[in-house]
């Protein structure tokens, strides 16, 4: 719930209730640097430098069967960091990136150990560094090797971002479900959830634009303009912060209007997910895919000028009642106070 700040609108200065999605975002770890040179055929990777220590989560990604493998990935490269000759080679690689490359990207991976999921294999991706000279980019990447990058270093509240991911799979579907074509009349021969005419005699082939049965869902999609309503810190980070400031732990779902300490996880946990223990991003509306699916977030490619995109978000209440049934209580303390002792 928040108060809308949109002059001219009928609901200006009125409280509105909006649906949001919570994305758990543990810090990502930088494990490599790649330099790209510009050629007539586009970008070409010139050199890749890996960190001295690459975690098992990341190394699992390079194997089909981890427990049967010899687990030799990156053992030779890591020896370069401890050898004088190897250090000279690494320094030469960094200098070559500074000298020849136009684009510098860091290789990062997710930390699956921080998420209570079945998967142990980390996701790996390249993230481009923008701003500053090539030398400054390389120095930044070199300093951040093996270091964690929290989501708050990349995105900010009130920012508009894009989400990239794979939608929920629906399996093999007919034309009525897949393309929402009109059903034929009841008396139709051999079924009515069909397309009556799939084209003329000539051209003697079916055009691509005709609705046909096939796979629905599990498609790669990019959804743009998702407004960030809150970037929250994880429970462990909050406890450390409170200890340093010698203050009480304030929950990551509290607001100035609702100062009761509470966490973003609703009563009983998120259905089909569980508890959110790490940093999180709260975006307005929905995003693609089922629970637990990996989502890539990126900066908006469009310069946002609309009032709706630039609006400052001041949340009054984040509803943490149970999402499984008719939620009544915001926190466990509130439920205990209302219900009283349940056992004699």
mmCIF file with all atom_site columns, N, CA, C and O in Angstrom, residues 24-31 55-61 108-125 146-151 273 278-279 294:
data_model
loop_
_atom_site.group_PDB
_atom_site.id
_atom_site.type_symbol
_atom_site.label_atom_id
_atom_site.label_alt_id
_atom_site.label_comp_id
_atom_site.label_asym_id
_atom_site.label_entity_id
_atom_site.label_seq_id
_atom_site.pdbx_PDB_ins_code
_atom_site.Cartn_x
_atom_site.Cartn_y
_atom_site.Cartn_z
_atom_site.occupancy
_atom_site.B_iso_or_equiv
_atom_site.pdbx_formal_charge
_atom_site.auth_seq_id
_atom_site.auth_comp_id
_atom_site.auth_asym_id
_atom_site.auth_atom_id
_atom_site.pdbx_PDB_model_num
ATOM 1   N N  . UNK A 1 24  ? 14.612 -12.853 -4.968  1.00 0.00 ? 24  UNK A N  1
ATOM 2   C CA . UNK A 1 24  ? 15.742 -13.011 -4.046  1.00 0.00 ? 24  UNK A CA 1
ATOM 3   C C  . UNK A 1 24  ? 17.042 -12.891 -4.831  1.00 0.00 ? 24  UNK A C  1
ATOM 4   O O  . UNK A 1 24  ? 17.221 -13.562 -5.858  1.00 0.00 ? 24  UNK A O  1
ATOM 5   N N  . UNK A 1 25  ? 17.941 -12.019 -4.365  1.00 0.00 ? 25  UNK A N  1
ATOM 6   C CA . UNK A 1 25  ? 19.153 -11.710 -5.133  1.00 0.00 ? 25  UNK A CA 1
ATOM 7   C C  . UNK A 1 25  ? 20.400 -11.797 -4.245  1.00 0.00 ? 25  UNK A C  1
ATOM 8   O O  . UNK A 1 25  ? 20.895 -10.772 -3.771  1.00 0.00 ? 25  UNK A O  1
ATOM 9   N N  . UNK A 1 26  ? 20.913 -12.999 -4.000  1.00 0.00 ? 26  UNK A N  1
ATOM 10  C CA . UNK A 1 26  ? 22.178 -13.098 -3.251  1.00 0.00 ? 26  UNK A CA 1
ATOM 11  C C  . UNK A 1 26  ? 23.305 -12.457 -4.051  1.00 0.00 ? 26  UNK A C  1
ATOM 12  O O  . UNK A 1 26  ? 23.210 -12.360 -5.284  1.00 0.00 ? 26  UNK A O  1
ATOM 13  N N  . UNK A 1 27  ? 24.365 -12.001 -3.385  1.00 0.00 ? 27  UNK A N  1
ATOM 14  C CA . UNK A 1 27  ? 25.465 -11.358 -4.122  1.00 0.00 ? 27  UNK A CA 1
ATOM 15  C C  . UNK A 1 27  ? 26.079 -12.306 -5.152  1.00 0.00 ? 27  UNK A C  1
ATOM 16  O O  . UNK A 1 27  ? 26.140 -13.519 -4.935  1.00 0.00 ? 27  UNK A O  1
ATOM 17  N N  . UNK A 1 28  ? 26.533 -11.730 -6.279  1.00 0.00 ? 28  UNK A N  1
ATOM 18  C CA . UNK A 1 28  ? 27.226 -12.529 -7.302  1.00 0.00 ? 28  UNK A CA 1
ATOM 19  C C  . UNK A 1 28  ? 28.731 -12.354 -7.123  1.00 0.00 ? 28  UNK A C  1
ATOM 20  O O  . UNK A 1 28  ? 29.184 -11.323 -6.615  1.00 0.00 ? 28  UNK A O  1
ATOM 21  N N  . UNK A 1 29  ? 29.488 -13.358 -7.533  1.00 0.00 ? 29  UNK A N  1
ATOM 22  C CA . UNK A 1 29  ? 30.943 -13.354 -7.343  1.00 0.00 ? 29  UNK A CA 1
ATOM 23  C C  . UNK A 1 29  ? 31.634 -13.179 -8.688  1.00 0.00 ? 29  UNK A C  1
ATOM 24  O O  . UNK A 1 29  ? 31.301 -13.867 -9.665  1.00 0.00 ? 29  UNK A O  1
ATOM 25  N N  . UNK A 1 30  ? 32.613 -12.251 -8.721  1.00 0.00 ? 30  UNK A N  1
ATOM 26  C CA . UNK A 1 30  ? 33.397 -12.014 -9.943  1.00 0.00 ? 30  UNK A CA 1
ATOM 27  C C  . UNK A 1 30  ? 34.529 -13.035 -9.993  1.00 0.00 ? 30  UNK A C  1
ATOM 28  O O  . UNK A 1 30  ? 35.316 -13.139 -9.053  1.00 0.00 ? 30  UNK A O  1
ATOM 29  N N  . UNK A 1 31  ? 34.589 -13.805 -11.085 1.00 0.00 ? 31  UNK A N  1
ATOM 30  C CA . UNK A 1 31  ? 35.643 -14.825 -11.195 1.00 0.00 ? 31  UNK A CA 1
ATOM 31  C C  . UNK A 1 31  ? 36.502 -14.677 -12.441 1.00 0.00 ? 31  UNK A C  1
ATOM 32  O O  . UNK A 1 31  ? 37.426 -15.455 -12.650 1.00 0.00 ? 31  UNK A O  1
ATOM 33  N N  . UNK A 1 55  ? 35.143 -21.171 -7.076  1.00 0.00 ? 55  UNK A N  1
ATOM 34  C CA . UNK A 1 55  ? 34.396 -22.045 -6.158  1.00 0.00 ? 55  UNK A CA 1
ATOM 35  C C  . UNK A 1 55  ? 33.866 -23.286 -6.879  1.00 0.00 ? 55  UNK A C  1
ATOM 36  O O  . UNK A 1 55  ? 33.712 -23.310 -8.108  1.00 0.00 ? 55  UNK A O  1
ATOM 37  N N  . UNK A 1 56  ? 33.548 -24.313 -6.085  1.00 0.00 ? 56  UNK A N  1
ATOM 38  C CA . UNK A 1 56  ? 33.005 -25.558 -6.647  1.00 0.00 ? 56  UNK A CA 1
ATOM 39  C C  . UNK A 1 56  ? 31.663 -25.312 -7.329  1.00 0.00 ? 56  UNK A C  1
ATOM 40  O O  . UNK A 1 56  ? 31.340 -25.982 -8.311  1.00 0.00 ? 56  UNK A O  1
ATOM 41  N N  . UNK A 1 57  ? 30.865 -24.367 -6.793  1.00 0.00 ? 57  UNK A N  1
ATOM 42  C CA . UNK A 1 57  ? 29.575 -24.021 -7.420  1.00 0.00 ? 57  UNK A CA 1
ATOM 43  C C  . UNK A 1 57  ? 29.783 -23.656 -8.882  1.00 0.00 ? 57  UNK A C  1
ATOM 44  O O  . UNK A 1 57  ? 29.048 -24.094 -9.764  1.00 0.00 ? 57  UNK A O  1
ATOM 45  N N  . UNK A 1 58  ? 30.808 -22.832 -9.106  1.00 0.00 ? 58  UNK A N  1
ATOM 46  C CA . UNK A 1 58  ? 31.105 -22.348 -10.464 1.00 0.00 ? 58  UNK A CA 1
ATOM 47  C C  . UNK A 1 58  ? 31.696 -23.477 -11.315 1.00 0.00 ? 58  UNK A C  1
ATOM 48  O O  . UNK A 1 58  ? 31.320 -23.646 -12.473 1.00 0.00 ? 58  UNK A O  1
ATOM 49  N N  . UNK A 1 59  ? 32.612 -24.251 -10.736 1.00 0.00 ? 59  UNK A N  1
ATOM 50  C CA . UNK A 1 59  ? 33.291 -25.307 -11.505 1.00 0.00 ? 59  UNK A CA 1
ATOM 51  C C  . UNK A 1 59  ? 32.328 -26.421 -11.919 1.00 0.00 ? 59  UNK A C  1
ATOM 52  O O  . UNK A 1 59  ? 32.543 -27.093 -12.925 1.00 0.00 ? 59  UNK A O  1
ATOM 53  N N  . UNK A 1 60  ? 31.267 -26.619 -11.148 1.00 0.00 ? 60  UNK A N  1
ATOM 54  C CA . UNK A 1 60  ? 30.254 -27.624 -11.512 1.00 0.00 ? 60  UNK A CA 1
ATOM 55  C C  . UNK A 1 60  ? 29.653 -27.331 -12.889 1.00 0.00 ? 60  UNK A C  1
ATOM 56  O O  . UNK A 1 60  ? 29.240 -28.241 -13.598 1.00 0.00 ? 60  UNK A O  1
ATOM 57  N N  . UNK A 1 61  ? 29.577 -26.035 -13.254 1.00 0.00 ? 61  UNK A N  1
ATOM 58  C CA . UNK A 1 61  ? 28.960 -25.635 -14.519 1.00 0.00 ? 61  UNK A CA 1
ATOM 59  C C  . UNK A 1 61  ? 29.739 -26.184 -15.721 1.00 0.00 ? 61  UNK A C  1
ATOM 60  O O  . UNK A 1 61  ? 29.178 -26.349 -16.796 1.00 0.00 ? 61  UNK A O  1
ATOM 61  N N  . UNK A 1 108 ? 30.784 -13.409 -13.966 1.00 0.00 ? 108 UNK A N  1
ATOM 62  C CA . UNK A 1 108 ? 30.264 -13.551 -12.601 1.00 0.00 ? 108 UNK A CA 1
ATOM 63  C C  . UNK A 1 108 ? 29.427 -14.826 -12.504 1.00 0.00 ? 108 UNK A C  1
ATOM 64  O O  . UNK A 1 108 ? 28.939 -15.334 -13.502 1.00 0.00 ? 108 UNK A O  1
ATOM 65  N N  . UNK A 1 109 ? 29.294 -15.319 -11.275 1.00 0.00 ? 109 UNK A N  1
ATOM 66  C CA . UNK A 1 109 ? 28.432 -16.491 -11.072 1.00 0.00 ? 109 UNK A CA 1
ATOM 67  C C  . UNK A 1 109 ? 27.578 -16.302 -9.827  1.00 0.00 ? 109 UNK A C  1
ATOM 68  O O  . UNK A 1 109 ? 27.933 -15.548 -8.916  1.00 0.00 ? 109 UNK A O  1
ATOM 69  N N  . UNK A 1 110 ? 26.450 -17.000 -9.805  1.00 0.00 ? 110 UNK A N  1
ATOM 70  C CA . UNK A 1 110 ? 25.547 -16.937 -8.662  1.00 0.00 ? 110 UNK A CA 1
ATOM 71  C C  . UNK A 1 110 ? 26.060 -17.854 -7.555  1.00 0.00 ? 110 UNK A C  1
ATOM 72  O O  . UNK A 1 110 ? 26.863 -18.755 -7.809  1.00 0.00 ? 110 UNK A O  1
ATOM 73  N N  . UNK A 1 111 ? 25.583 -17.624 -6.335  1.00 0.00 ? 111 UNK A N  1
ATOM 74  C CA . UNK A 1 111 ? 25.983 -18.450 -5.190  1.00 0.00 ? 111 UNK A CA 1
ATOM 75  C C  . UNK A 1 111 ? 24.806 -19.344 -4.794  1.00 0.00 ? 111 UNK A C  1
ATOM 76  O O  . UNK A 1 111 ? 23.922 -18.916 -4.054  1.00 0.00 ? 111 UNK A O  1
ATOM 77  N N  . UNK A 1 112 ? 24.831 -20.570 -5.285  1.00 0.00 ? 112 UNK A N  1
ATOM 78  C CA . UNK A 1 112 ? 23.708 -21.482 -5.042  1.00 0.00 ? 112 UNK A CA 1
ATOM 79  C C  . UNK A 1 112 ? 23.649 -21.939 -3.588  1.00 0.00 ? 112 UNK A C  1
ATOM 80  O O  . UNK A 1 112 ? 22.602 -22.340 -3.098  1.00 0.00 ? 112 UNK A O  1
ATOM 81  N N  . UNK A 1 113 ? 24.778 -21.858 -2.882  1.00 0.00 ? 113 UNK A N  1
ATOM 82  C CA . UNK A 1 113 ? 24.794 -22.294 -1.471  1.00 0.00 ? 113 UNK A CA 1
ATOM 83  C C  . UNK A 1 113 ? 23.931 -21.386 -0.592  1.00 0.00 ? 113 UNK A C  1
ATOM 84  O O  . UNK A 1 113 ? 23.452 -21.803 0.453   1.00 0.00 ? 113 UNK A O  1
ATOM 85  N N  . UNK A 1 114 ? 23.765 -20.133 -1.012  1.00 0.00 ? 114 UNK A N  1
ATOM 86  C CA . UNK A 1 114 ? 22.983 -19.196 -0.210  1.00 0.00 ? 114 UNK A CA 1
ATOM 87  C C  . UNK A 1 114 ? 21.483 -19.387 -0.411  1.00 0.00 ? 114 UNK A C  1
ATOM 88  O O  . UNK A 1 114 ? 20.676 -18.849 0.350   1.00 0.00 ? 114 UNK A O  1
ATOM 89  N N  . UNK A 1 115 ? 21.113 -20.117 -1.464  1.00 0.00 ? 115 UNK A N  1
ATOM 90  C CA . UNK A 1 115 ? 19.700 -20.378 -1.729  1.00 0.00 ? 115 UNK A CA 1
ATOM 91  C C  . UNK A 1 115 ? 19.375 -21.813 -1.342  1.00 0.00 ? 115 UNK A C  1
ATOM 92  O O  . UNK A 1 115 ? 20.145 -22.722 -1.638  1.00 0.00 ? 115 UNK A O  1
ATOM 93  N N  . UNK A 1 116 ? 18.243 -22.016 -0.689  1.00 0.00 ? 116 UNK A N  1
ATOM 94  C CA . UNK A 1 116 ? 17.858 -23.369 -0.278  1.00 0.00 ? 116 UNK A CA 1
ATOM 95  C C  . UNK A 1 116 ? 17.140 -24.065 -1.437  1.00 0.00 ? 116 UNK A C  1
ATOM 96  O O  . UNK A 1 116 ? 15.960 -24.385 -1.367  1.00 0.00 ? 116 UNK A O  1
ATOM 97  N N  . UNK A 1 117 ? 17.864 -24.252 -2.531  1.00 0.00 ? 117 UNK A N  1
ATOM 98  C CA . UNK A 1 117 ? 17.296 -24.925 -3.692  1.00 0.00 ? 117 UNK A CA 1
ATOM 99  C C  . UNK A 1 117 ? 18.010 -26.252 -3.904  1.00 0.00 ? 117 UNK A C  1
ATOM 100 O O  . UNK A 1 117 ? 19.075 -26.507 -3.337  1.00 0.00 ? 117 UNK A O  1
ATOM 101 N N  . UNK A 1 118 ? 17.443 -27.095 -4.737  1.00 0.00 ? 118 UNK A N  1
ATOM 102 C CA . UNK A 1 118 ? 18.039 -28.402 -5.004  1.00 0.00 ? 118 UNK A CA 1
ATOM 103 C C  . UNK A 1 118 ? 19.303 -28.259 -5.843  1.00 0.00 ? 118 UNK A C  1
ATOM 104 O O  . UNK A 1 118 ? 20.258 -29.012 -5.685  1.00 0.00 ? 118 UNK A O  1
ATOM 105 N N  . UNK A 1 119 ? 19.320 -27.284 -6.720  1.00 0.00 ? 119 UNK A N  1
ATOM 106 C CA . UNK A 1 119 ? 20.448 -27.127 -7.649  1.00 0.00 ? 119 UNK A CA 1
ATOM 107 C C  . UNK A 1 119 ? 21.711 -26.648 -6.927  1.00 0.00 ? 119 UNK A C  1
ATOM 108 O O  . UNK A 1 119 ? 21.642 -25.789 -6.050  1.00 0.00 ? 119 UNK A O  1
ATOM 109 N N  . UNK A 1 120 ? 22.855 -27.230 -7.311  1.00 0.00 ? 120 UNK A N  1
ATOM 110 C CA . UNK A 1 120 ? 24.150 -26.815 -6.749  1.00 0.00 ? 120 UNK A CA 1
ATOM 111 C C  . UNK A 1 120 ? 25.005 -26.103 -7.796  1.00 0.00 ? 120 UNK A C  1
ATOM 112 O O  . UNK A 1 120 ? 25.969 -25.427 -7.456  1.00 0.00 ? 120 UNK A O  1
ATOM 113 N N  . UNK A 1 121 ? 24.668 -26.293 -9.055  1.00 0.00 ? 121 UNK A N  1
ATOM 114 C CA . UNK A 1 121 ? 25.458 -25.747 -10.160 1.00 0.00 ? 121 UNK A CA 1
ATOM 115 C C  . UNK A 1 121 ? 25.150 -24.264 -10.327 1.00 0.00 ? 121 UNK A C  1
ATOM 116 O O  . UNK A 1 121 ? 23.987 -23.876 -10.478 1.00 0.00 ? 121 UNK A O  1
ATOM 117 N N  . UNK A 1 122 ? 26.174 -23.414 -10.305 1.00 0.00 ? 122 UNK A N  1
ATOM 118 C CA . UNK A 1 122 ? 25.973 -21.965 -10.396 1.00 0.00 ? 122 UNK A CA 1
ATOM 119 C C  . UNK A 1 122 ? 25.639 -21.546 -11.830 1.00 0.00 ? 122 UNK A C  1
ATOM 120 O O  . UNK A 1 122 ? 25.987 -22.230 -12.789 1.00 0.00 ? 122 UNK A O  1
ATOM 121 N N  . UNK A 1 123 ? 24.952 -20.413 -11.947 1.00 0.00 ? 123 UNK A N  1
ATOM 122 C CA . UNK A 1 123 ? 24.711 -19.809 -13.259 1.00 0.00 ? 123 UNK A CA 1
ATOM 123 C C  . UNK A 1 123 ? 25.854 -18.838 -13.528 1.00 0.00 ? 123 UNK A C  1
ATOM 124 O O  . UNK A 1 123 ? 26.237 -18.074 -12.646 1.00 0.00 ? 123 UNK A O  1
ATOM 125 N N  . UNK A 1 124 ? 26.376 -18.855 -14.752 1.00 0.00 ? 124 UNK A N  1
ATOM 126 C CA . UNK A 1 124 ? 27.513 -17.988 -15.107 1.00 0.00 ? 124 UNK A CA 1
ATOM 127 C C  . UNK A 1 124 ? 27.085 -17.054 -16.228 1.00 0.00 ? 124 UNK A C  1
ATOM 128 O O  . UNK A 1 124 ? 26.382 -17.466 -17.160 1.00 0.00 ? 124 UNK A O  1
ATOM 129 N N  . UNK A 1 125 ? 27.501 -15.789 -16.130 1.00 0.00 ? 125 UNK A N  1
ATOM 130 C CA . UNK A 1 125 ? 27.212 -14.842 -17.211 1.00 0.00 ? 125 UNK A CA 1
ATOM 131 C C  . UNK A 1 125 ? 28.283 -13.769 -17.259 1.00 0.00 ? 125 UNK A C  1
ATOM 132 O O  . UNK A 1 125 ? 29.039 -13.583 -16.302 1.00 0.00 ? 125 UNK A O  1
ATOM 133 N N  . UNK A 1 146 ? 37.121 -12.333 -7.244  1.00 0.00 ? 146 UNK A N  1
ATOM 134 C CA . UNK A 1 146 ? 36.787 -13.149 -6.068  1.00 0.00 ? 146 UNK A CA 1
ATOM 135 C C  . UNK A 1 146 ? 35.968 -12.386 -5.031  1.00 0.00 ? 146 UNK A C  1
ATOM 136 O O  . UNK A 1 146 ? 35.730 -12.898 -3.936  1.00 0.00 ? 146 UNK A O  1
ATOM 137 N N  . UNK A 1 147 ? 35.538 -11.163 -5.381  1.00 0.00 ? 147 UNK A N  1
ATOM 138 C CA . UNK A 1 147 ? 34.738 -10.393 -4.423  1.00 0.00 ? 147 UNK A CA 1
ATOM 139 C C  . UNK A 1 147 ? 33.261 -10.466 -4.786  1.00 0.00 ? 147 UNK A C  1
ATOM 140 O O  . UNK A 1 147 ? 32.896 -10.685 -5.938  1.00 0.00 ? 147 UNK A O  1
ATOM 141 N N  . UNK A 1 148 ? 32.409 -10.250 -3.782  1.00 0.00 ? 148 UNK A N  1
ATOM 142 C CA . UNK A 1 148 ? 30.963 -10.323 -3.995  1.00 0.00 ? 148 UNK A CA 1
ATOM 143 C C  . UNK A 1 148 ? 30.419 -8.956  -4.399  1.00 0.00 ? 148 UNK A C  1
ATOM 144 O O  . UNK A 1 148 ? 30.841 -7.929  -3.875  1.00 0.00 ? 148 UNK A O  1
ATOM 145 N N  . UNK A 1 149 ? 29.477 -8.974  -5.340  1.00 0.00 ? 149 UNK A N  1
ATOM 146 C CA . UNK A 1 149 ? 28.822 -7.741  -5.796  1.00 0.00 ? 149 UNK A CA 1
ATOM 147 C C  . UNK A 1 149 ? 27.354 -7.806  -5.381  1.00 0.00 ? 149 UNK A C  1
ATOM 148 O O  . UNK A 1 149 ? 26.586 -8.591  -5.948  1.00 0.00 ? 149 UNK A O  1
ATOM 149 N N  . UNK A 1 150 ? 26.928 -7.029  -4.365  1.00 0.00 ? 150 UNK A N  1
ATOM 150 C CA . UNK A 1 150 ? 25.511 -7.056  -3.975  1.00 0.00 ? 150 UNK A CA 1
ATOM 151 C C  . UNK A 1 150 ? 24.642 -6.313  -4.986  1.00 0.00 ? 150 UNK A C  1
ATOM 152 O O  . UNK A 1 150 ? 25.132 -5.485  -5.767  1.00 0.00 ? 150 UNK A O  1
ATOM 153 N N  . UNK A 1 151 ? 23.365 -6.614  -4.962  1.00 0.00 ? 151 UNK A N  1
ATOM 154 C CA . UNK A 1 151 ? 22.433 -6.026  -5.935  1.00 0.00 ? 151 UNK A CA 1
ATOM 155 C C  . UNK A 1 151 ? 22.313 -4.511  -5.743  1.00 0.00 ? 151 UNK A C  1
ATOM 156 O O  . UNK A 1 151 ? 22.073 -3.777  -6.697  1.00 0.00 ? 151 UNK A O  1
ATOM 157 N N  . UNK A 1 273 ? 7.996  -21.771 -2.447  1.00 0.00 ? 273 UNK A N  1
ATOM 158 C CA . UNK A 1 273 ? 9.349  -21.201 -2.432  1.00 0.00 ? 273 UNK A CA 1
ATOM 159 C C  . UNK A 1 273 ? 9.988  -21.355 -1.050  1.00 0.00 ? 273 UNK A C  1
ATOM 160 O O  . UNK A 1 273 ? 11.030 -21.956 -0.903  1.00 0.00 ? 273 UNK A O  1
ATOM 161 N N  . UNK A 1 278 ? 18.146 -13.814 1.878   1.00 0.00 ? 278 UNK A N  1
ATOM 162 C CA . UNK A 1 278 ? 19.183 -12.944 1.316   1.00 0.00 ? 278 UNK A CA 1
ATOM 163 C C  . UNK A 1 278 ? 18.599 -11.608 0.890   1.00 0.00 ? 278 UNK A C  1
ATOM 164 O O  . UNK A 1 278 ? 17.419 -11.331 1.111   1.00 0.00 ? 278 UNK A O  1
ATOM 165 N N  . UNK A 1 279 ? 19.448 -10.768 0.265   1.00 0.00 ? 279 UNK A N  1
ATOM 166 C CA . UNK A 1 279 ? 18.974 -9.495  -0.293  1.00 0.00 ? 279 UNK A CA 1
ATOM 167 C C  . UNK A 1 279 ? 17.874 -9.780  -1.306  1.00 0.00 ? 279 UNK A C  1
ATOM 168 O O  . UNK A 1 279 ? 17.845 -10.841 -1.928  1.00 0.00 ? 279 UNK A O  1
ATOM 169 N N  . UNK A 1 294 ? 15.337 -18.835 -12.519 1.00 0.00 ? 294 UNK A N  1
ATOM 170 C CA . UNK A 1 294 ? 16.349 -17.771 -12.535 1.00 0.00 ? 294 UNK A CA 1
ATOM 171 C C  . UNK A 1 294 ? 15.891 -16.647 -13.476 1.00 0.00 ? 294 UNK A C  1
ATOM 172 O O  . UNK A 1 294 ? 15.374 -16.891 -14.564 1.00 0.00 ? 294 UNK A O  1
#
